Tab-separated table of C-alpha atoms in Angstrom:
chain	number	residue	atom	x	y	z
A	1	UNK	CA	-24.548	14.348	-1.137
A	2	UNK	CA	-22.485	14.093	2.035
A	3	UNK	CA	-24.354	14.282	5.313
A	4	UNK	CA	-21.249	15.240	7.270
A	5	UNK	CA	-21.590	18.469	9.246
A	6	UNK	CA	-19.678	21.425	7.888
A	7	UNK	CA	-16.354	21.926	9.594
A	8	UNK	CA	-17.194	25.599	9.832
A	9	UNK	CA	-20.331	24.799	11.855
A	10	UNK	CA	-18.796	22.638	14.563
A	11	UNK	CA	-15.593	20.940	15.559
A	12	UNK	CA	-15.080	17.834	13.428
A	13	UNK	CA	-14.825	14.729	15.640
A	14	UNK	CA	-12.369	12.025	14.641
A	15	UNK	CA	-12.663	8.700	16.468
A	16	UNK	CA	-9.679	6.358	16.239
A	17	UNK	CA	-10.357	2.726	17.127
A	18	UNK	CA	-7.925	0.970	19.450
A	19	UNK	CA	-7.741	-2.754	20.189
A	20	UNK	CA	-5.439	-5.172	21.973
A	21	UNK	CA	-2.252	-5.788	20.021
A	22	UNK	CA	-2.466	-2.561	18.015
A	23	UNK	CA	0.648	-1.214	16.311
A	24	UNK	CA	1.730	2.019	18.065
A	25	UNK	CA	2.964	3.387	14.746
A	26	UNK	CA	-0.367	2.902	13.020
A	27	UNK	CA	-2.167	4.466	15.968
A	28	UNK	CA	0.203	7.431	16.035
A	29	UNK	CA	-0.339	8.386	12.376
A	30	UNK	CA	-3.940	9.672	12.638
A	31	UNK	CA	-3.146	11.077	16.081
A	32	UNK	CA	-0.316	13.161	14.642
A	33	UNK	CA	-2.283	14.390	11.639
A	34	UNK	CA	-5.603	15.101	13.344
A	35	UNK	CA	-4.306	15.928	16.816
A	36	UNK	CA	-2.291	18.947	15.674
A	37	UNK	CA	-3.385	22.414	16.761
A	38	UNK	CA	-4.740	23.720	13.475
A	39	UNK	CA	-6.008	26.958	15.002
A	40	UNK	CA	-2.596	28.542	14.423
A	41	UNK	CA	-3.135	27.800	10.719
A	42	UNK	CA	-6.470	29.576	10.711
A	43	UNK	CA	-8.758	26.519	10.648
A	44	UNK	CA	-10.611	24.663	13.434
A	45	UNK	CA	-8.714	21.842	15.098
A	46	UNK	CA	-10.244	18.392	15.182
A	47	UNK	CA	-11.758	16.825	18.268
A	48	UNK	CA	-9.809	13.586	18.580
A	49	UNK	CA	-11.263	10.622	20.500
A	50	UNK	CA	-9.315	7.417	21.139
A	51	UNK	CA	-11.857	4.686	21.696
A	52	UNK	CA	-12.097	0.936	21.782
A	53	UNK	CA	-13.034	-2.222	23.536
A	54	UNK	CA	-11.916	-2.790	26.148
A	55	UNK	CA	-11.253	0.592	27.733
A	56	UNK	CA	-8.545	1.211	30.313
A	57	UNK	CA	-5.011	-0.048	29.778
A	58	UNK	CA	-4.741	-1.808	26.427
A	59	UNK	CA	-1.567	-3.727	25.493
A	60	UNK	CA	0.109	-2.866	22.187
A	61	UNK	CA	2.108	-5.184	19.947
A	62	UNK	CA	5.285	-3.412	21.107
A	63	UNK	CA	5.089	-4.503	24.750
A	64	UNK	CA	3.691	-1.409	26.435
A	65	UNK	CA	0.158	-0.346	27.330
A	66	UNK	CA	-1.873	2.675	26.309
A	67	UNK	CA	-4.842	4.098	28.155
A	68	UNK	CA	-8.159	4.163	26.299
A	69	UNK	CA	-10.761	6.410	27.910
A	70	UNK	CA	-13.680	6.039	25.490
A	71	UNK	CA	-15.628	2.935	24.520
A	72	UNK	CA	-17.147	2.304	21.072
A	73	UNK	CA	-20.157	4.483	21.856
A	74	UNK	CA	-17.858	7.380	20.845
A	75	UNK	CA	-18.375	6.296	17.246
A	76	UNK	CA	-21.965	7.528	17.524
A	77	UNK	CA	-20.780	11.140	17.652
A	78	UNK	CA	-17.855	10.860	15.244
A	79	UNK	CA	-17.757	12.577	11.858
A	80	UNK	CA	-14.792	10.424	10.834
A	81	UNK	CA	-13.996	6.947	12.153
A	82	UNK	CA	-10.495	5.576	11.590
A	83	UNK	CA	-9.532	1.911	12.012
A	84	UNK	CA	-5.728	1.487	12.065
A	85	UNK	CA	-4.050	-1.728	10.895
A	86	UNK	CA	-5.876	-4.744	12.338
A	87	UNK	CA	-3.713	-7.122	14.371
A	88	UNK	CA	-4.392	-10.312	12.381
A	89	UNK	CA	-6.062	-10.591	8.938
A	90	UNK	CA	-7.148	-14.149	9.796
A	91	UNK	CA	-8.953	-13.051	12.966
A	92	UNK	CA	-12.520	-11.821	12.673
A	93	UNK	CA	-12.950	-8.512	14.540
A	94	UNK	CA	-15.458	-8.433	17.416
A	95	UNK	CA	-19.079	-8.151	16.300
A	96	UNK	CA	-19.475	-5.160	18.616
A	97	UNK	CA	-16.873	-3.269	16.580
A	98	UNK	CA	-18.331	-4.358	13.237
A	99	UNK	CA	-21.816	-3.246	14.246
A	100	UNK	CA	-20.507	0.085	15.553
A	101	UNK	CA	-18.836	0.702	12.179
A	102	UNK	CA	-22.002	-0.197	10.270
A	103	UNK	CA	-24.062	2.144	12.437
A	104	UNK	CA	-21.580	4.997	12.085
A	105	UNK	CA	-21.527	4.600	8.308
A	106	UNK	CA	-25.337	4.410	8.101
A	107	UNK	CA	-25.495	7.613	10.135
A	108	UNK	CA	-23.275	9.367	7.588
A	109	UNK	CA	-19.828	9.209	9.188
A	110	UNK	CA	-16.743	8.971	7.020
A	111	UNK	CA	-15.047	5.585	7.558
A	112	UNK	CA	-11.315	4.996	7.078
A	113	UNK	CA	-9.388	1.712	7.144
A	114	UNK	CA	-5.617	2.142	7.299
A	115	UNK	CA	-3.470	-0.723	6.020
A	116	UNK	CA	-4.974	-3.950	7.437
A	117	UNK	CA	-7.829	-1.879	8.803
A	118	UNK	CA	-9.343	-2.526	5.381
A	119	UNK	CA	-9.933	-6.115	6.527
A	120	UNK	CA	-12.139	-4.805	9.342
A	121	UNK	CA	-14.175	-2.620	6.985
A	122	UNK	CA	-14.542	-5.501	4.544
A	123	UNK	CA	-15.627	-7.881	7.323
A	124	UNK	CA	-18.284	-5.341	8.287
A	125	UNK	CA	-19.561	-5.470	4.699
A	126	UNK	CA	-18.807	-1.798	4.087
A	127	UNK	CA	-16.528	-2.402	1.095
A	128	UNK	CA	-18.775	-4.693	-0.966
A	129	UNK	CA	-18.932	-3.382	-4.526
A	130	UNK	CA	-16.404	-0.635	-3.737
A	131	UNK	CA	-12.787	-0.023	-4.645
A	132	UNK	CA	-10.298	-0.493	-1.812
A	133	UNK	CA	-6.627	-0.944	-0.998
A	134	UNK	CA	-4.611	-2.740	1.660
A	135	UNK	CA	-1.018	-3.796	2.292
A	136	UNK	CA	0.371	-5.619	-0.753
A	137	UNK	CA	1.706	-8.501	1.376
A	138	UNK	CA	-1.859	-9.517	2.256
A	139	UNK	CA	-3.529	-8.474	-1.003
A	140	UNK	CA	-4.006	-12.029	-2.276
A	141	UNK	CA	-5.546	-13.080	1.040
A	142	UNK	CA	-7.810	-10.046	0.943
A	143	UNK	CA	-8.945	-10.707	-2.630
A	144	UNK	CA	-9.685	-14.338	-1.847
A	145	UNK	CA	-11.547	-13.544	1.369
A	146	UNK	CA	-13.574	-10.596	0.033
A	147	UNK	CA	-14.305	-11.240	-3.667
A	148	UNK	CA	-17.007	-8.553	-3.739
A	149	UNK	CA	-14.434	-5.823	-3.090
A	150	UNK	CA	-12.643	-4.215	-6.050
A	151	UNK	CA	-9.105	-4.433	-4.682
A	152	UNK	CA	-6.525	-2.079	-6.184
A	153	UNK	CA	-3.088	-3.444	-5.332
A	154	UNK	CA	-1.068	-0.570	-6.773
A	155	UNK	CA	-2.338	2.648	-5.208
A	156	UNK	CA	-1.276	4.198	-1.903
A	157	UNK	CA	-4.886	4.831	-0.916
A	158	UNK	CA	-8.399	4.741	-2.323
A	159	UNK	CA	-10.848	7.601	-1.764
A	160	UNK	CA	-14.331	6.266	-2.441
A	161	UNK	CA	-16.138	9.270	-1.022
A	162	UNK	CA	-17.412	8.323	2.418
A	163	UNK	CA	-15.073	5.329	2.750
A	164	UNK	CA	-11.291	5.434	2.368
A	165	UNK	CA	-8.673	2.699	2.615
A	166	UNK	CA	-4.897	2.836	2.462
A	167	UNK	CA	-2.070	0.530	1.520
A	168	UNK	CA	0.570	-0.571	4.014
A	169	UNK	CA	2.330	1.246	6.820
A	170	UNK	CA	3.558	4.657	5.598
A	171	UNK	CA	0.673	4.873	3.116
A	172	UNK	CA	-1.484	5.586	6.173
A	173	UNK	CA	0.279	8.955	6.346
A	174	UNK	CA	-0.578	9.632	2.691
A	175	UNK	CA	-4.216	8.765	3.324
A	176	UNK	CA	-4.529	10.926	6.456
A	177	UNK	CA	-2.867	13.900	4.759
A	178	UNK	CA	-5.289	13.417	1.866
A	179	UNK	CA	-8.199	13.631	4.309
A	180	UNK	CA	-6.719	16.791	5.779
A	181	UNK	CA	-6.358	18.167	2.253
A	182	UNK	CA	-10.010	17.361	1.542
A	183	UNK	CA	-11.163	19.118	4.713
A	184	UNK	CA	-8.927	22.178	4.797
A	185	UNK	CA	-7.115	22.467	1.472
A	186	UNK	CA	-3.631	21.805	0.168
A	187	UNK	CA	-1.877	24.623	2.038
A	188	UNK	CA	-2.861	23.352	5.478
A	189	UNK	CA	-2.072	19.738	4.550
A	190	UNK	CA	1.316	20.755	3.129
A	191	UNK	CA	2.235	22.677	6.264
A	192	UNK	CA	1.336	19.745	8.508
A	193	UNK	CA	3.336	17.437	6.236
A	194	UNK	CA	6.367	19.690	6.551
A	195	UNK	CA	6.059	19.610	10.357
A	196	UNK	CA	6.051	15.802	10.115
A	197	UNK	CA	9.013	15.966	7.697
A	198	UNK	CA	7.207	13.887	5.071
A	199	UNK	CA	6.203	14.509	1.477
A	200	UNK	CA	2.827	16.293	1.201
A	201	UNK	CA	1.928	13.974	-1.643
A	202	UNK	CA	3.976	10.996	-2.818
A	203	UNK	CA	3.989	10.121	-6.478
A	204	UNK	CA	3.226	6.618	-7.651
A	205	UNK	CA	1.694	3.716	-5.780
A	206	UNK	CA	2.681	0.841	-3.543
A	207	UNK	CA	3.519	-1.362	-6.538
A	208	UNK	CA	6.960	0.238	-6.571
A	209	UNK	CA	7.645	-1.202	-3.097
A	210	UNK	CA	6.544	-4.796	-3.712
A	211	UNK	CA	9.445	-7.155	-3.229
A	212	UNK	CA	10.740	-8.901	-6.329
A	213	UNK	CA	13.816	-10.718	-5.015
A	214	UNK	CA	16.072	-12.849	-7.133
A	215	UNK	CA	14.806	-16.420	-6.821
A	216	UNK	CA	16.907	-19.026	-5.075
A	217	UNK	CA	18.311	-21.625	-7.395
A	218	UNK	CA	15.968	-24.590	-7.554
A	219	UNK	CA	18.532	-27.167	-8.672
A	220	UNK	CA	20.709	-27.986	-11.644
A	221	UNK	CA	18.147	-29.139	-14.204
A	222	UNK	CA	18.360	-27.582	-17.669
A	223	UNK	CA	15.395	-25.264	-17.141
A	224	UNK	CA	16.674	-23.886	-13.826
A	225	UNK	CA	20.171	-23.380	-15.210
A	226	UNK	CA	18.713	-21.543	-18.199
A	227	UNK	CA	16.594	-19.238	-16.041
A	228	UNK	CA	19.545	-18.462	-13.773
A	229	UNK	CA	21.570	-17.636	-16.882
A	230	UNK	CA	18.801	-15.419	-18.234
A	231	UNK	CA	18.679	-13.406	-14.998
A	232	UNK	CA	22.428	-12.796	-15.303
A	233	UNK	CA	22.106	-11.737	-18.962
A	234	UNK	CA	18.998	-9.551	-19.031
A	235	UNK	CA	20.797	-7.063	-21.274
A	236	UNK	CA	20.687	-9.562	-24.125
A	237	UNK	CA	17.736	-9.856	-26.572
A	238	UNK	CA	16.118	-12.784	-24.762
A	239	UNK	CA	12.965	-14.501	-25.938
A	240	UNK	CA	11.225	-17.881	-25.858
A	241	UNK	CA	13.215	-19.288	-28.775
A	242	UNK	CA	16.567	-18.207	-27.317
A	243	UNK	CA	15.810	-19.738	-23.916
A	244	UNK	CA	14.379	-22.959	-25.359
A	245	UNK	CA	17.459	-23.430	-27.531
A	246	UNK	CA	19.792	-22.825	-24.593
A	247	UNK	CA	17.874	-25.396	-22.516
A	248	UNK	CA	18.070	-27.849	-25.437
A	249	UNK	CA	14.291	-28.208	-25.474
A	250	UNK	CA	11.620	-27.839	-28.093
A	251	UNK	CA	9.638	-24.632	-27.991
A	252	UNK	CA	6.532	-26.556	-26.916
A	253	UNK	CA	8.259	-28.536	-24.152
A	254	UNK	CA	10.044	-25.476	-22.824
A	255	UNK	CA	6.798	-23.476	-22.713
A	256	UNK	CA	5.011	-26.258	-20.822
A	257	UNK	CA	7.769	-26.743	-18.252
A	258	UNK	CA	8.331	-22.998	-17.888
A	259	UNK	CA	4.646	-22.450	-17.111
A	260	UNK	CA	4.686	-25.228	-14.510
A	261	UNK	CA	7.791	-23.803	-12.820
A	262	UNK	CA	7.010	-20.086	-12.877
A	263	UNK	CA	3.239	-19.848	-13.301
A	264	UNK	CA	3.580	-17.178	-15.974
A	265	UNK	CA	4.657	-16.589	-19.562
A	266	UNK	CA	8.240	-16.104	-20.732
A	267	UNK	CA	7.578	-12.515	-21.802
A	268	UNK	CA	5.980	-11.574	-18.467
A	269	UNK	CA	8.722	-13.333	-16.501
A	270	UNK	CA	11.408	-11.447	-18.394
A	271	UNK	CA	9.577	-8.151	-17.937
A	272	UNK	CA	9.227	-8.735	-14.192
A	273	UNK	CA	12.938	-9.431	-13.790
A	274	UNK	CA	13.923	-6.526	-15.993
A	275	UNK	CA	11.757	-4.204	-13.926
A	276	UNK	CA	13.257	-5.589	-10.708
A	277	UNK	CA	16.757	-5.120	-12.133
A	278	UNK	CA	15.945	-1.536	-13.104
A	279	UNK	CA	14.615	-0.876	-9.596
A	280	UNK	CA	17.804	-2.138	-7.971
A	281	UNK	CA	20.030	-0.144	-10.323
A	282	UNK	CA	18.001	3.024	-9.751
A	283	UNK	CA	18.167	2.519	-5.987
A	284	UNK	CA	21.829	1.584	-5.643
A	285	UNK	CA	23.798	3.041	-8.538
A	286	UNK	CA	24.563	6.372	-10.136
A	287	UNK	CA	24.390	4.988	-13.661
A	288	UNK	CA	22.573	7.097	-16.229
A	289	UNK	CA	19.004	6.044	-16.898
A	290	UNK	CA	19.764	5.234	-20.542
A	291	UNK	CA	22.554	2.907	-19.347
A	292	UNK	CA	20.175	1.270	-16.860
A	293	UNK	CA	17.706	0.733	-19.708
A	294	UNK	CA	20.430	-1.145	-21.590
A	295	UNK	CA	21.608	-3.205	-18.621
A	296	UNK	CA	18.057	-4.242	-17.703
A	297	UNK	CA	17.333	-5.252	-21.290
A	298	UNK	CA	14.821	-2.557	-22.250
A	299	UNK	CA	16.998	-1.321	-25.074
A	300	UNK	CA	15.950	2.310	-24.857
A	301	UNK	CA	15.048	4.894	-22.257
A	302	UNK	CA	11.631	5.285	-23.854
A	303	UNK	CA	10.887	1.565	-23.459
A	304	UNK	CA	12.102	1.570	-19.842
A	305	UNK	CA	9.997	4.622	-19.010
A	306	UNK	CA	6.865	3.164	-20.595
A	307	UNK	CA	7.099	-0.217	-18.865
A	308	UNK	CA	8.267	1.231	-15.532
A	309	UNK	CA	5.484	3.831	-15.407
A	310	UNK	CA	2.862	1.265	-16.393
A	311	UNK	CA	3.995	-1.121	-13.639
A	312	UNK	CA	4.655	1.321	-10.806
A	313	UNK	CA	2.770	4.516	-11.710
A	314	UNK	CA	5.982	6.507	-11.360
A	315	UNK	CA	8.787	7.421	-13.752
A	316	UNK	CA	12.304	5.960	-13.354
A	317	UNK	CA	13.684	9.427	-12.602
A	318	UNK	CA	11.111	10.123	-9.889
A	319	UNK	CA	11.661	6.650	-8.432
A	320	UNK	CA	15.416	7.281	-8.241
A	321	UNK	CA	14.862	10.548	-6.347
A	322	UNK	CA	13.088	8.619	-3.595
A	323	UNK	CA	16.158	6.411	-3.113
A	324	UNK	CA	18.918	8.893	-3.862
A	325	UNK	CA	21.726	8.408	-1.384
A	326	UNK	CA	22.736	11.397	0.655
């Protein structure tokens, strides 16, 4: 059972941690969501504390300074502690900050790591055995560095009760609005989202934003030429036998060399490129979805929808709406 004080009993204190080299955008997200005057919406406003070490003028990554009035002792009175994106995943946060987070969590505070802030929570040992998310660019580094954490690379944020983590950049907005929704309900969260001119709740996860660029040609050997050809002819019924024959290789030799070059299977490689092709067509063209299914090599709209939804947790139609040109 949560030990957090009821919001009806007292003003809920949110402490946002600041550090040298912080991203102003990541700092501004919780400030915008929790610094709004909620009294006009009929609910108590939050008490927002910006704290850190050092205090005083702290340089940001964007070349200007911000003034921090509270040190980390503010975490002792916080109901929610938010750590925005950490400046460098390879840099261990100060022990003073890690201990302050451990103490706040042990006291019953809700702890939030936005984007690379998840690295700070993991370094403090707060995510061991828990599900968590972080920016997809650094997900492999995170998984390697913190094997005890159950990393979910697809979702926009993970709510694990008293600890929450978000994926990259704009997913911090999704996570903070989710917290607001938890505290005050959907109507209040939706109204704040409208003031921010953002979606109250985005569908899908960050997997839909992971880059899958067309690979640069690696030379003129038979395997590379065959793979380049396959990418240009995804609409055809491609398979291992077709590609091996085109490369003038035995099935066994092609499979071995393909695995060495790509690190995956032929079927998964084809699926990845077909999904990437479908993404680009949905983003940049007005072609019907059934035509996109054909061009990307899925054969049918049903097949495209099944594979697309499984990979990105969003339907092709909903994905297109997010990229629809004005």
